[in-house]
Each structure stands twice: as structure tokens, then as C-alpha cells.
């Protein structure tokens, strides 16, 4: 559902849509290429959990980063992650909610190779913003969009219900 709000076209996505997108992506994932699922905090944490269930892969970690501040966008700062020995030599499925410009996924992938010494990184996101994405496309994505996506874990139920017409 698309909602117009202050000149920004927002699309509120339901839990059911999220599960369907993740299921569809997981049908394309080669499980032999996944030792660890790594969710990018915070937007990729919930999807990483669902990827874990669908792929039956219980090794799940997170990497926390900041891709913009009030004053600067584009520079990605890695805040924290798992112990180095846990990822060294592993095949990583890196998960985020949306690939917007691509800066975050590229920087985190580089960090996984350079700092952790991982064997491989495949990236997956629920949405890919076709208006802003400026790098080689990631391995997996669910849907393409140019809208501002509002995920169900980003808003209270009452806000989601009001915007989607449930209440």
C-alpha cells in the first residue's frame, strides 16, 4: 500500500509481504554457500532471523554500522560485530532490509573480507531502490522500488493499522 505523506511517497509493507519476499529469495539461495547469516543492524536484524528459519541456518550474527548522520551521508562507519575467529574463512549471507544507495552493503562486505577474512559474501535484501543504487547489483533481492519503504518493525501497530486502513 502506498501512502502520500509530506511529499514523500511511502509504502507500508505487511508482515505477510515480508515473509513471502523472504521465502521467494530463499528459494534462490544455494545453502551450501552459507555458513553464517549476518544481519546488518538495525534494519537487517528481523529479516536475518526469518532467513535463518527458512534456510535452517542457526549461525546468525550482526554487524552494527551507521551509514549517515544528520550532517553527512554516504560514509559508512562499522560500529561493532562478532569475534573475528567466528567468521574467519566462512561463507557469509549478508542480510539487510533494503539496498538503497549500496554504500552500506559494499562497505560491510569489504569489512568482512578485510577484517574477518571471510571466504565469500553473498548479499540479500528485501528491496532494492532502483533510483539510488549505484553499484553492481547484489546477489539476491526481493522487489525493486523507488518508494520509501516502511517496514512493520519500524512503526507501532497502531500507526501501521491507521496508515493501512486496518483500524
Tab-separated table of C-alpha atoms in Angstrom:
chain	number	residue	atom	x	y	z
A	1	UNK	CA	0.000	0.000	0.000
A	2	UNK	CA	1.340	3.452	-0.917
A	3	UNK	CA	0.642	6.448	1.311
A	4	UNK	CA	1.399	10.066	0.380
A	5	UNK	CA	2.984	11.909	3.286
A	6	UNK	CA	4.713	15.278	3.202
A	7	UNK	CA	5.743	14.926	-0.468
A	8	UNK	CA	7.322	11.521	0.215
A	9	UNK	CA	5.565	8.522	-1.229
A	10	UNK	CA	5.683	5.834	1.462
A	11	UNK	CA	4.875	2.188	1.062
A	12	UNK	CA	3.873	0.328	4.228
A	13	UNK	CA	4.800	-3.340	3.915
A	14	UNK	CA	2.944	-6.023	5.896
A	15	UNK	CA	4.427	-8.963	7.796
A	16	UNK	CA	2.830	-11.299	5.273
A	17	UNK	CA	4.561	-9.499	2.385
A	18	UNK	CA	7.881	-9.719	4.240
A	19	UNK	CA	7.542	-13.473	4.775
A	20	UNK	CA	6.606	-14.017	1.111
A	21	UNK	CA	9.577	-11.987	-0.131
A	22	UNK	CA	11.991	-13.838	2.155
A	23	UNK	CA	10.563	-17.205	1.120
A	24	UNK	CA	10.994	-16.292	-2.559
A	25	UNK	CA	14.590	-15.139	-2.045
A	26	UNK	CA	15.472	-18.267	-0.046
A	27	UNK	CA	14.337	-20.458	-2.939
A	28	UNK	CA	17.235	-18.948	-4.930
A	29	UNK	CA	19.908	-19.266	-2.222
A	30	UNK	CA	22.420	-22.099	-2.524
A	31	UNK	CA	22.528	-23.340	1.099
A	32	UNK	CA	25.984	-24.831	0.580
A	33	UNK	CA	27.268	-21.257	0.184
A	34	UNK	CA	26.017	-20.172	3.631
A	35	UNK	CA	27.911	-20.894	6.853
A	36	UNK	CA	26.725	-17.791	8.703
A	37	UNK	CA	23.880	-15.326	8.238
A	38	UNK	CA	24.935	-11.787	9.108
A	39	UNK	CA	22.245	-9.159	9.662
A	40	UNK	CA	23.151	-5.513	9.235
A	41	UNK	CA	21.891	-3.684	12.310
A	42	UNK	CA	19.256	-2.492	12.675
A	43	UNK	CA	17.214	-2.933	9.520
A	44	UNK	CA	18.603	-6.350	8.638
A	45	UNK	CA	18.124	-7.976	12.033
A	46	UNK	CA	14.494	-9.032	11.657
A	47	UNK	CA	14.970	-10.263	8.070
A	48	UNK	CA	18.115	-12.179	9.154
A	49	UNK	CA	16.018	-14.030	11.720
A	50	UNK	CA	13.475	-15.020	9.061
A	51	UNK	CA	16.267	-16.051	6.660
A	52	UNK	CA	17.619	-18.251	9.461
A	53	UNK	CA	14.265	-20.006	9.776
A	54	UNK	CA	13.764	-20.501	6.031
A	55	UNK	CA	17.323	-21.671	5.362
A	56	UNK	CA	17.515	-23.683	8.596
A	57	UNK	CA	20.808	-21.987	9.429
A	58	UNK	CA	21.205	-21.212	13.127
A	59	UNK	CA	24.558	-19.415	12.893
A	60	UNK	CA	23.371	-15.809	12.925
A	61	UNK	CA	25.392	-12.717	13.827
A	62	UNK	CA	25.033	-8.985	13.363
A	63	UNK	CA	27.237	-6.121	12.285
A	64	UNK	CA	26.304	-2.685	13.525
A	65	UNK	CA	27.073	0.288	11.343
A	66	UNK	CA	25.992	3.822	10.670
A	67	UNK	CA	25.635	4.940	7.081
A	68	UNK	CA	24.687	8.554	7.628
A	69	UNK	CA	24.327	11.240	10.246
A	70	UNK	CA	22.364	14.445	10.354
A	71	UNK	CA	25.215	16.153	8.524
A	72	UNK	CA	26.785	13.526	6.274
A	73	UNK	CA	25.502	10.720	4.075
A	74	UNK	CA	27.479	8.100	2.270
A	75	UNK	CA	30.260	7.385	4.728
A	76	UNK	CA	29.691	4.040	6.440
A	77	UNK	CA	31.160	3.523	9.888
A	78	UNK	CA	31.347	-0.032	11.267
A	79	UNK	CA	30.447	0.154	14.960
A	80	UNK	CA	30.766	-3.466	16.131
A	81	UNK	CA	30.459	-7.084	15.106
A	82	UNK	CA	31.161	-10.642	16.241
A	83	UNK	CA	34.505	-12.045	17.352
A	84	UNK	CA	36.945	-12.255	14.455
A	85	UNK	CA	37.511	-16.006	14.845
A	86	UNK	CA	33.800	-16.728	14.403
A	87	UNK	CA	33.702	-15.505	10.782
A	88	UNK	CA	37.218	-16.236	9.551
A	89	UNK	CA	37.108	-18.477	6.464
A	90	UNK	CA	33.291	-18.649	6.492
A	91	UNK	CA	30.768	-18.165	3.688
A	92	UNK	CA	28.512	-15.265	4.662
A	93	UNK	CA	24.974	-14.382	3.654
A	94	UNK	CA	24.799	-10.662	4.440
A	95	UNK	CA	21.208	-9.500	5.018
A	96	UNK	CA	19.640	-6.040	5.073
A	97	UNK	CA	16.101	-4.749	4.711
A	98	UNK	CA	16.787	-2.514	1.713
A	99	UNK	CA	19.670	-1.762	-0.597
A	100	UNK	CA	19.300	1.987	-1.065
A	101	UNK	CA	22.479	3.592	-2.439
A	102	UNK	CA	24.521	0.435	-1.912
A	103	UNK	CA	27.115	2.164	0.280
A	104	UNK	CA	26.305	0.114	3.377
A	105	UNK	CA	26.354	-3.291	1.704
A	106	UNK	CA	29.586	-2.533	-0.173
A	107	UNK	CA	31.368	-1.199	2.921
A	108	UNK	CA	30.225	-4.047	5.191
A	109	UNK	CA	31.222	-6.613	2.537
A	110	UNK	CA	34.682	-5.028	2.291
A	111	UNK	CA	34.960	-5.093	6.092
A	112	UNK	CA	34.021	-8.784	6.198
A	113	UNK	CA	36.770	-9.627	3.702
A	114	UNK	CA	39.449	-7.292	5.074
A	115	UNK	CA	38.988	-7.597	8.846
A	116	UNK	CA	37.375	-11.020	9.243
A	117	UNK	CA	38.998	-12.860	6.328
A	118	UNK	CA	35.746	-14.474	5.209
A	119	UNK	CA	35.737	-16.894	2.267
A	120	UNK	CA	32.790	-15.291	0.465
A	121	UNK	CA	29.955	-12.801	0.857
A	122	UNK	CA	26.587	-13.048	-0.843
A	123	UNK	CA	24.198	-10.186	-0.114
A	124	UNK	CA	20.420	-10.328	0.215
A	125	UNK	CA	17.811	-7.641	0.818
A	126	UNK	CA	14.054	-7.484	0.685
A	127	UNK	CA	14.059	-4.382	-1.537
A	128	UNK	CA	16.431	-2.711	-3.973
A	129	UNK	CA	15.973	1.012	-4.615
A	130	UNK	CA	16.402	1.325	-8.372
A	131	UNK	CA	16.555	5.143	-8.228
A	132	UNK	CA	19.537	5.311	-5.860
A	133	UNK	CA	21.504	2.070	-6.189
A	134	UNK	CA	24.868	2.801	-7.798
A	135	UNK	CA	26.954	-0.370	-7.515
A	136	UNK	CA	26.973	-3.810	-9.085
A	137	UNK	CA	23.687	-5.421	-8.099
A	138	UNK	CA	23.753	-7.716	-5.060
A	139	UNK	CA	23.330	-11.473	-5.216
A	140	UNK	CA	19.694	-11.579	-4.068
A	141	UNK	CA	16.857	-9.110	-3.659
A	142	UNK	CA	13.119	-9.446	-3.451
A	143	UNK	CA	11.476	-6.451	-5.062
A	144	UNK	CA	12.594	-3.285	-6.807
A	145	UNK	CA	11.192	0.057	-5.736
A	146	UNK	CA	11.652	3.793	-5.856
A	147	UNK	CA	9.340	4.376	-2.866
A	148	UNK	CA	10.214	4.992	0.766
A	149	UNK	CA	9.572	1.562	2.321
A	150	UNK	CA	8.185	1.439	5.862
A	151	UNK	CA	8.730	-1.983	7.395
A	152	UNK	CA	6.414	-3.363	10.097
A	153	UNK	CA	9.227	-3.405	12.672
A	154	UNK	CA	9.808	0.335	12.188
A	155	UNK	CA	6.412	1.537	13.422
A	156	UNK	CA	3.944	0.788	16.184
A	157	UNK	CA	0.991	-1.418	15.338
A	158	UNK	CA	-1.430	1.466	15.858
A	159	UNK	CA	0.464	3.634	13.335
A	160	UNK	CA	0.652	0.797	10.818
A	161	UNK	CA	-3.028	-0.034	11.274
A	162	UNK	CA	-4.066	3.596	10.836
A	163	UNK	CA	-1.964	4.054	7.689
A	164	UNK	CA	-3.050	0.771	6.136
A	165	UNK	CA	-6.750	1.163	6.927
A	166	UNK	CA	-6.925	-1.789	9.339
A	167	UNK	CA	-8.384	0.366	12.125
